[in-house]
Tab-separated table of C-alpha atoms in Angstrom:
chain	number	residue	atom	x	y	z
A	1	MET	CA	4.548	28.495	-29.137
A	2	PRO	CA	2.982	30.237	-26.078
A	3	SER	CA	4.226	33.752	-25.466
A	4	ALA	CA	5.837	34.955	-22.269
A	5	SER	CA	2.743	36.962	-21.474
A	6	ASP	CA	0.764	33.712	-21.196
A	7	LEU	CA	3.068	32.365	-18.497
A	8	PRO	CA	1.181	33.764	-15.441
A	9	SER	CA	-2.143	32.372	-16.685
A	10	ARG	CA	-0.603	28.986	-17.459
A	11	VAL	CA	1.019	28.855	-14.013
A	12	ALA	CA	-2.286	29.823	-12.385
A	13	ALA	CA	-4.134	27.147	-14.347
A	14	ARG	CA	-1.566	24.555	-13.400
A	15	SER	CA	-1.828	25.588	-9.744
A	16	ARG	CA	-5.604	25.178	-9.838
A	17	ILE	CA	-5.241	21.718	-11.339
A	18	GLU	CA	-2.702	20.690	-8.671
A	19	ALA	CA	-4.943	22.083	-5.927
A	20	ARG	CA	-7.907	20.119	-7.266
A	21	ILE	CA	-5.839	16.919	-7.445
A	22	ARG	CA	-4.685	17.349	-3.842
A	23	THR	CA	-8.205	18.138	-2.675
A	24	ASP	CA	-9.601	15.088	-4.454
A	25	ARG	CA	-6.878	12.943	-2.921
A	26	LEU	CA	-7.721	14.198	0.569
A	27	SER	CA	-11.418	13.690	-0.048
A	28	GLY	CA	-10.764	10.089	-1.062
A	29	ARG	CA	-8.748	9.460	2.106
A	30	LEU	CA	-11.048	11.110	4.662
A	31	ALA	CA	-12.899	7.868	5.441
A	32	PHE	CA	-9.590	6.031	5.891
A	33	ILE	CA	-8.176	8.804	8.129
A	34	LEU	CA	-11.331	8.745	10.245
A	35	GLN	CA	-11.125	4.968	10.588
A	36	CYS	CA	-7.494	5.128	11.716
A	37	GLY	CA	-8.347	7.744	14.334
A	38	VAL	CA	-11.370	5.866	15.623
A	39	GLY	CA	-9.559	2.505	15.538
A	40	ALA	CA	-6.523	3.800	17.445
A	41	ALA	CA	-8.659	5.525	20.074
A	42	LEU	CA	-10.891	2.482	20.511
A	43	ALA	CA	-7.912	0.119	20.807
A	44	TRP	CA	-6.295	2.404	23.412
A	45	TRP	CA	-9.544	2.619	25.414
A	46	LEU	CA	-10.088	-1.140	25.406
A	47	ALA	CA	-6.517	-1.924	26.474
A	48	LYS	CA	-6.281	0.831	29.112
A	49	ASP	CA	-9.744	1.089	30.601
A	50	VAL	CA	-11.156	-2.400	30.025
A	51	PHE	CA	-8.003	-4.518	30.415
A	52	HIS	CA	-6.312	-1.985	32.749
A	53	HIS	CA	-2.945	-1.943	30.997
A	54	PRO	CA	-0.979	1.109	32.220
A	55	LEU	CA	0.583	2.139	28.860
A	56	PRO	CA	-0.971	0.201	25.928
A	57	PHE	CA	1.299	1.639	23.218
A	58	PHE	CA	1.000	-1.343	20.889
A	59	ALA	CA	-2.789	-1.363	20.786
A	60	PRO	CA	-3.259	1.830	18.712
A	61	VAL	CA	-0.051	1.216	16.747
A	62	THR	CA	-1.198	-2.226	15.608
A	63	ALA	CA	-4.644	-0.876	14.770
A	64	ILE	CA	-3.194	1.846	12.513
A	65	ILE	CA	-0.725	-0.533	10.833
A	66	SER	CA	-3.486	-3.046	10.082
A	67	LEU	CA	-5.913	-0.417	8.801
A	68	GLY	CA	-3.198	1.066	6.599
A	69	LEU	CA	-2.828	-2.068	4.506
A	70	SER	CA	-3.755	-2.232	0.843
A	71	TYR	CA	-7.496	-2.079	0.216
A	72	GLY	CA	-7.737	-5.311	-1.738
A	73	GLN	CA	-6.159	-7.604	0.884
A	74	ARG	CA	-7.016	-5.642	3.993
A	75	VAL	CA	-9.129	-8.179	5.885
A	76	ARG	CA	-6.697	-11.068	5.410
A	77	ARG	CA	-3.631	-8.975	6.078
A	78	ALA	CA	-5.157	-7.410	9.183
A	79	VAL	CA	-5.158	-10.916	10.636
A	80	GLU	CA	-1.583	-11.517	9.446
A	81	VAL	CA	-0.297	-8.302	10.982
A	82	MET	CA	-2.102	-8.963	14.257
A	83	VAL	CA	-0.576	-12.452	14.494
A	84	GLY	CA	2.889	-11.237	13.468
A	85	VAL	CA	2.885	-8.361	15.939
A	86	ALA	CA	1.605	-10.574	18.747
A	87	ILE	CA	4.314	-13.200	18.127
A	88	GLY	CA	7.070	-10.602	17.982
A	89	VAL	CA	5.892	-8.762	21.076
A	90	LEU	CA	5.479	-11.956	23.083
A	91	ILE	CA	8.917	-13.319	22.146
A	92	GLY	CA	10.490	-9.930	22.806
A	93	ASP	CA	8.790	-9.622	26.165
A	94	ILE	CA	9.909	-13.071	27.317
A	95	PHE	CA	13.488	-12.631	26.092
A	96	ALA	CA	13.876	-9.117	27.528
A	97	HIS	CA	12.484	-10.275	30.875
A	98	LEU	CA	14.958	-13.164	31.075
A	99	PHE	CA	18.111	-11.671	29.489
A	100	GLY	CA	17.664	-7.890	29.430
A	101	SER	CA	18.474	-5.723	26.387
A	102	GLY	CA	21.632	-5.153	24.360
A	103	VAL	CA	23.158	-5.644	20.925
A	104	LEU	CA	23.513	-9.411	21.254
A	105	GLN	CA	20.053	-9.768	22.740
A	106	LEU	CA	18.590	-7.707	19.900
A	107	LEU	CA	20.261	-9.934	17.290
A	108	ILE	CA	19.068	-13.127	18.927
A	109	VAL	CA	15.493	-12.025	19.656
A	110	ILE	CA	14.875	-10.789	16.085
A	111	MET	CA	16.142	-14.036	14.586
A	112	LEU	CA	14.216	-16.084	17.149
A	113	ALA	CA	10.914	-14.279	16.587
A	114	MET	CA	11.192	-14.518	12.803
A	115	THR	CA	12.191	-18.185	12.995
A	116	ILE	CA	9.230	-19.053	15.214
A	117	ALA	CA	6.862	-17.164	12.911
A	118	SER	CA	8.235	-19.073	9.920
A	119	LEU	CA	7.906	-22.415	11.698
A	120	PHE	CA	4.233	-21.630	12.314
A	121	GLY	CA	3.817	-21.324	8.547
A	122	ALA	CA	3.634	-17.548	8.538
A	123	GLY	CA	3.877	-15.569	5.339
A	124	LEU	CA	6.562	-12.991	4.695
A	125	LEU	CA	4.451	-10.147	6.111
A	126	ILE	CA	3.893	-11.928	9.437
A	127	THR	CA	7.575	-12.888	9.657
A	128	ILE	CA	8.707	-9.298	9.099
A	129	GLN	CA	6.210	-7.935	11.608
A	130	ALA	CA	7.369	-10.474	14.178
A	131	GLY	CA	10.968	-9.296	13.763
A	132	VAL	CA	10.076	-5.599	13.883
A	133	GLN	CA	7.947	-5.863	16.995
A	134	ALA	CA	10.473	-8.091	18.768
A	135	ALA	CA	13.135	-5.434	18.102
A	136	ILE	CA	10.927	-2.679	19.511
A	137	ILE	CA	10.105	-4.697	22.607
A	138	THR	CA	13.743	-5.558	23.252
A	139	THR	CA	14.891	-1.943	22.989
A	140	LEU	CA	11.987	-0.497	25.000
A	141	VAL	CA	12.196	-1.891	28.508
A	142	ALA	CA	8.760	-2.485	29.983
A	143	ALA	CA	7.610	-0.351	32.896
A	144	PRO	CA	6.744	-2.103	36.159
A	145	GLY	CA	3.578	-4.117	35.735
A	146	GLN	CA	3.649	-3.807	31.937
A	147	ALA	CA	5.692	-6.897	30.998
A	148	PHE	CA	3.750	-9.638	29.212
A	149	THR	CA	0.797	-7.319	28.536
A	150	ARG	CA	2.143	-5.720	25.393
A	151	TRP	CA	1.447	-8.760	23.195
A	152	LEU	CA	-2.185	-8.603	24.342
A	153	ASP	CA	-2.254	-4.914	23.376
A	154	ALA	CA	-1.192	-5.956	19.889
A	155	VAL	CA	-4.011	-8.506	19.726
A	156	ILE	CA	-6.510	-5.883	20.884
A	157	GLY	CA	-5.351	-3.383	18.272
A	158	GLY	CA	-5.442	-5.959	15.488
A	159	SER	CA	-8.887	-7.171	16.530
A	160	VAL	CA	-10.237	-3.623	16.454
A	161	ALA	CA	-8.761	-3.129	12.968
A	162	LEU	CA	-10.255	-6.412	11.784
A	163	ALA	CA	-13.703	-5.428	13.048
A	164	ILE	CA	-13.501	-2.035	11.337
A	165	SER	CA	-12.289	-3.635	8.106
A	166	ALA	CA	-15.251	-6.008	8.093
A	167	LEU	CA	-17.941	-3.538	9.130
A	168	ALA	CA	-16.689	-0.342	7.490
A	169	PRO	CA	-14.378	-0.874	4.502
A	170	ALA	CA	-11.787	1.794	3.742
A	171	THR	CA	-13.880	3.105	0.867
A	172	GLY	CA	-17.390	2.531	-0.421
A	173	LEU	CA	-18.392	-0.677	-2.109
A	174	HIS	CA	-18.997	1.338	-5.296
A	175	ARG	CA	-15.251	1.696	-5.874
A	176	PRO	CA	-14.799	-1.637	-7.716
A	177	ARG	CA	-17.468	-0.606	-10.236
A	178	GLN	CA	-15.856	2.812	-10.691
A	179	GLN	CA	-12.468	1.210	-11.228
A	180	ALA	CA	-13.939	-1.216	-13.766
A	181	ALA	CA	-15.355	1.769	-15.649
A	182	ARG	CA	-11.950	3.477	-15.583
A	183	VAL	CA	-10.283	0.348	-16.979
A	184	VAL	CA	-12.749	0.261	-19.884
A	185	GLU	CA	-12.234	4.006	-20.439
A	186	GLU	CA	-8.488	3.422	-20.620
A	187	ILE	CA	-9.010	0.665	-23.182
A	188	SER	CA	-11.073	3.141	-25.222
A	189	GLY	CA	-8.363	5.795	-25.007
A	190	ILE	CA	-5.664	3.376	-26.122
A	191	LEU	CA	-7.780	2.201	-29.054
A	192	THR	CA	-8.381	5.803	-30.122
A	193	GLU	CA	-4.648	6.527	-30.020
A	194	THR	CA	-3.934	3.343	-31.985
A	195	ALA	CA	-6.320	4.402	-34.735
A	196	ARG	CA	-4.534	7.767	-34.860
A	197	VAL	CA	-1.183	5.974	-35.166
A	198	LEU	CA	-2.412	3.984	-38.151
A	199	ARG	CA	-3.790	7.089	-39.870
A	200	THR	CA	-0.782	9.354	-39.267
A	201	HIS	CA	2.002	6.717	-39.347
A	202	ASP	CA	3.470	8.450	-36.279
A	203	THR	CA	6.107	6.040	-34.922
A	204	ALA	CA	6.739	8.145	-31.807
A	205	LEU	CA	3.037	8.051	-30.938
A	206	ALA	CA	3.052	4.316	-31.632
A	207	THR	CA	5.798	3.826	-29.046
A	208	ARG	CA	3.957	5.928	-26.449
A	209	THR	CA	0.686	4.109	-27.087
A	210	LEU	CA	2.368	0.729	-26.670
A	211	GLU	CA	3.845	1.883	-23.357
A	212	ARG	CA	0.405	3.056	-22.278
A	213	ALA	CA	-1.109	-0.304	-23.196
A	214	ARG	CA	1.509	-2.132	-21.158
A	215	ALA	CA	0.931	0.184	-18.184
A	216	SER	CA	-2.808	-0.547	-18.246
A	217	GLU	CA	-2.096	-3.824	-16.456
A	218	SER	CA	-1.649	-1.898	-13.200
A	219	MET	CA	-5.235	-0.625	-13.409
A	220	LEU	CA	-6.469	-4.196	-13.706
A	221	VAL	CA	-4.380	-5.220	-10.690
A	222	GLU	CA	-6.008	-2.451	-8.662
A	223	LEU	CA	-9.437	-3.617	-9.798
A	224	GLN	CA	-8.615	-7.161	-8.697
A	225	SER	CA	-7.599	-5.805	-5.308
A	226	LEU	CA	-10.775	-3.728	-4.940
A	227	ALA	CA	-13.030	-6.566	-6.042
A	228	SER	CA	-11.385	-9.033	-3.653
A	229	GLU	CA	-11.893	-6.704	-0.710
A	230	GLY	CA	-15.454	-5.961	-1.722
A	231	VAL	CA	-16.362	-9.650	-1.826
A	232	ALA	CA	-14.573	-10.294	1.484
A	233	VAL	CA	-16.348	-7.406	3.196
A	234	VAL	CA	-19.881	-8.328	2.130
A	235	ARG	CA	-19.309	-11.936	3.134
A	236	LEU	CA	-17.927	-11.045	6.559
A	237	SER	CA	-20.321	-8.251	7.452
A	238	PRO	CA	-23.956	-9.160	8.186
A	239	PHE	CA	-24.897	-5.542	7.430
A	240	ARG	CA	-23.610	-5.689	3.836
A	241	ARG	CA	-24.726	-9.108	2.620
A	242	ARG	CA	-27.358	-7.525	0.376
A	243	HIS	CA	-24.528	-5.984	-1.703
A	244	LEU	CA	-23.022	-9.388	-2.585
A	245	PRO	CA	-24.712	-9.827	-6.009
A	246	GLY	CA	-23.535	-6.410	-7.208
A	247	VAL	CA	-20.005	-6.838	-5.888
A	248	GLN	CA	-19.771	-10.362	-7.301
A	249	ALA	CA	-20.974	-9.083	-10.678
A	250	ILE	CA	-18.010	-6.694	-10.822
A	251	ALA	CA	-15.626	-9.462	-9.736
A	252	ASP	CA	-16.958	-11.531	-12.653
A	253	LEU	CA	-15.774	-8.809	-15.050
A	254	LEU	CA	-12.135	-9.459	-14.176
A	255	GLU	CA	-11.594	-12.398	-16.529
A	256	PRO	CA	-13.006	-10.787	-19.710
A	257	LEU	CA	-11.264	-7.499	-18.843
A	258	ASP	CA	-7.964	-9.328	-18.402
A	259	ARG	CA	-8.365	-11.033	-21.791
A	260	SER	CA	-9.400	-7.763	-23.396
A	261	ILE	CA	-6.282	-5.986	-22.141
A	262	ARG	CA	-4.081	-8.854	-23.335
A	263	ASN	CA	-5.655	-8.712	-26.790
A	264	LEU	CA	-5.334	-4.922	-26.745
A	265	ARG	CA	-1.591	-5.137	-26.151
A	266	VAL	CA	-1.195	-7.492	-29.114
A	267	LEU	CA	-3.246	-5.138	-31.286
A	268	VAL	CA	-1.225	-2.058	-30.299
A	269	ARG	CA	2.092	-3.866	-30.699
A	270	ARG	CA	1.109	-5.005	-34.184
A	271	ALA	CA	0.003	-1.486	-35.091
A	272	ALA	CA	3.423	-0.208	-34.012
A	273	VAL	CA	5.170	-2.898	-36.084
A	274	GLY	CA	3.009	-2.190	-39.114
A	275	THR	CA	3.700	1.531	-38.820
A	276	ARG	CA	7.448	1.013	-38.690
A	277	ARG	CA	7.377	-1.392	-41.639
A	278	HIS	CA	4.930	0.722	-43.697
A	279	GLU	CA	2.553	-2.215	-44.019
A	280	VAL	CA	-0.915	-1.735	-45.480
A	281	VAL	CA	-3.665	-1.517	-42.864
A	282	PRO	CA	-6.967	-0.881	-44.707
A	283	PRO	CA	-9.011	2.167	-43.626
A	284	ALA	CA	-11.927	-0.174	-42.885
A	285	TYR	CA	-9.801	-1.931	-40.253
A	286	VAL	CA	-8.881	1.397	-38.674
A	287	ALA	CA	-12.590	2.287	-38.588
A	288	LEU	CA	-13.196	-0.969	-36.683
A	289	ILE	CA	-10.783	0.225	-33.981
A	290	ASP	CA	-12.585	3.573	-33.716
A	291	ASP	CA	-15.960	1.865	-33.360
A	292	LEU	CA	-14.555	-0.538	-30.781
A	293	ALA	CA	-13.408	2.491	-28.753
A	294	ARG	CA	-16.930	3.933	-28.931
A	295	SER	CA	-18.380	0.657	-27.657
A	296	CYS	CA	-15.953	0.822	-24.734
A	297	ASP	CA	-17.192	4.349	-23.968
A	298	ASP	CA	-20.778	3.052	-23.906
A	299	ILE	CA	-19.837	0.262	-21.498
A	300	ALA	CA	-17.864	2.617	-19.228
A	301	ARG	CA	-20.745	5.097	-19.089
A	302	GLU	CA	-23.218	2.441	-17.962
A	303	LEU	CA	-20.802	1.098	-15.365
A	304	HIS	CA	-20.432	4.617	-13.957
A	305	GLU	CA	-24.222	4.860	-13.864
A	306	ARG	CA	-24.409	1.511	-11.998
A	307	HIS	CA	-26.297	-0.192	-14.829
A	308	GLU	CA	-25.592	-3.485	-16.526
A	309	PRO	CA	-23.795	-2.418	-19.743
A	310	VAL	CA	-26.299	-3.928	-22.173
A	311	SER	CA	-26.746	-0.925	-24.499
A	312	ALA	CA	-23.382	-1.660	-26.167
A	313	ARG	CA	-24.540	-5.045	-27.508
A	314	PRO	CA	-26.120	-3.822	-30.778
A	315	GLY	CA	-23.009	-1.840	-31.673
A	316	LEU	CA	-20.790	-4.799	-30.858
A	317	ARG	CA	-22.946	-7.068	-33.016
A	318	ARG	CA	-22.576	-4.701	-35.975
A	319	LEU	CA	-18.857	-4.453	-35.303
A	320	GLY	CA	-18.513	-8.237	-35.198
A	321	GLU	CA	-20.331	-8.593	-38.523
A	322	ARG	CA	-18.174	-5.932	-40.191
A	323	SER	CA	-14.976	-7.501	-38.846
A	324	ALA	CA	-15.716	-10.661	-40.825
A	325	ALA	CA	-15.008	-8.862	-44.111
A	326	ILE	CA	-11.431	-9.420	-45.320
A	327	ASP	CA	-9.643	-6.794	-47.412
A	328	PRO	CA	-7.303	-8.550	-49.910
A	329	ALA	CA	-4.948	-5.539	-49.865
A	330	SER	CA	-4.224	-5.924	-46.168
A	331	GLY	CA	-0.759	-6.849	-44.975
A	332	LEU	CA	0.094	-9.234	-42.150
A	333	SER	CA	-0.180	-6.563	-39.455
A	334	GLY	CA	-3.594	-5.552	-40.752
A	335	GLU	CA	-4.906	-9.101	-40.480
A	336	VAL	CA	-3.504	-9.503	-36.974
A	337	ILE	CA	-5.193	-6.233	-35.996
A	338	ARG	CA	-8.514	-7.401	-37.469
A	339	ALA	CA	-8.256	-10.697	-35.576
A	340	GLN	CA	-7.558	-8.885	-32.313
A	341	VAL	CA	-10.538	-6.605	-32.864
A	342	ARG	CA	-12.695	-9.710	-33.265
A	343	SER	CA	-11.303	-11.197	-30.065
A	344	MET	CA	-11.911	-7.952	-28.175
A	345	VAL	CA	-15.502	-7.857	-29.441
A	346	VAL	CA	-16.036	-11.227	-27.774
A	347	ASP	CA	-14.349	-9.992	-24.578
A	348	LEU	CA	-16.592	-6.920	-24.457
A	349	LEU	CA	-19.704	-8.977	-25.185
A	350	LEU	CA	-18.864	-11.064	-22.129
A	351	LEU	CA	-18.596	-7.797	-20.154
A	352	THR	CA	-22.150	-6.949	-21.203
A	353	GLY	CA	-23.419	-10.290	-19.909
A	354	VAL	CA	-23.634	-12.281	-23.142
A	355	PRO	CA	-22.819	-15.969	-22.412
A	356	LEU	CA	-19.695	-17.277	-24.152
A	357	GLU	CA	-21.638	-19.882	-26.132
A	358	GLU	CA	-23.781	-17.113	-27.663
A	359	THR	CA	-20.949	-14.830	-28.766
A	360	GLY	CA	-20.502	-16.784	-32.007
A	361	GLY	CA	-23.768	-15.317	-33.245
A	362	TYR	CA	-22.325	-11.826	-32.810
A	363	VAL	CA	-18.953	-12.534	-34.471
A	364	PRO	CA	-19.532	-14.631	-37.615
A	365	VAL	CA	-16.807	-16.548	-39.415
A	366	SER	CA	-14.791	-14.396	-41.808
A	367	ALA	CA	-15.837	-14.061	-45.450
A	368	ARG	CA	-14.004	-15.740	-48.342
A	369	THR	CA	-10.793	-14.200	-49.513
A	370	SER	CA	-10.492	-12.659	-52.987
A	371	ASP	CA	-9.041	-15.848	-54.480
A	372	GLY	CA	-11.994	-17.915	-53.291
A	373	ALA	CA	-10.236	-19.779	-50.474
A	374	ASP	CA	-11.984	-20.044	-47.127
A	375	GLU	CA	-10.453	-18.077	-44.294
A	376	ASP	CA	-9.399	-20.598	-41.633
A	377	GLU	CA	-10.501	-18.647	-38.613
A	378	SER	CA	-12.608	-19.635	-35.661
A	379	THR	CA	-14.593	-17.349	-33.435
A	380	PRO	CA	-12.238	-15.800	-30.851
A	381	SER	CA	-12.559	-16.879	-27.287
């Protein structure tokens, strides 16, 4: 146990780590912060100096709201927010001009704006924005000459945000590839922990590893979001069309990564069950998990280096061949684990670019059992 004299150094080390995390977070957001500033200023200038609106409050506000949306659905949602804000502001302007402002007016105008947005087939985000902006308009009485211009300010702000989203995405187009590498690294880490569980029979570690495996789904969701935005950006922007093959290649990794994570969760859950029940999991099967983790590390490294992850194929082929050998001493959990390793080998081969119809050559049918019966097992898909 650390002594009291180590406390200042541990606190200092922790402070340095926290400072680095905060600095990295700021560094990752600088491009987004710059875009919000530029977008708000540009929207204000267009509304005030080009369209001569005296106080175009909603132009920069709408620009910031639209630019602040999630990375993966930014382009589509920028349009939704712009439409929702414009509907709400227009309805609010008309209602406030005819009936003034008050509690009853506020109630009616919010319901009216949201109803009209819904009737136009708007999604939930547009409907909410329509209600919010109608409420703001109703409670903020327009200055002379400003009525019926505020909805146009919202359109201007949203249009500016849409242009920025298409021409300059919130972060670089390399982010989907980096996230894909992080997902594969997480798979490797979970596999390594699972092998440790099976060697040490640590039930507490088994529980934590299973929780970690379940939480890995969120990383895949983020990758889906990043890949969707990347594809949308390169298709909308004439300046980024050359990046489409690379971005599409990362988007194509989503399906095998999703299957790999699903198979991983089954593997980890079965390892936890086998640990609790003291079932026999042969050391050779545990070694398969370790080698599978190393293959994941190879794939992640090449993704980080922006290369097609082909160097992992020989190791995966050897792993697939070894996974065909059945240990007669294995319990049920051991055989489920071996089957999931085989399925994950196929998933990772697909990540390296091997066509599905060729994966059978890497993962042969299992060998005969000790009693001479054929193992009824097909190549995982």
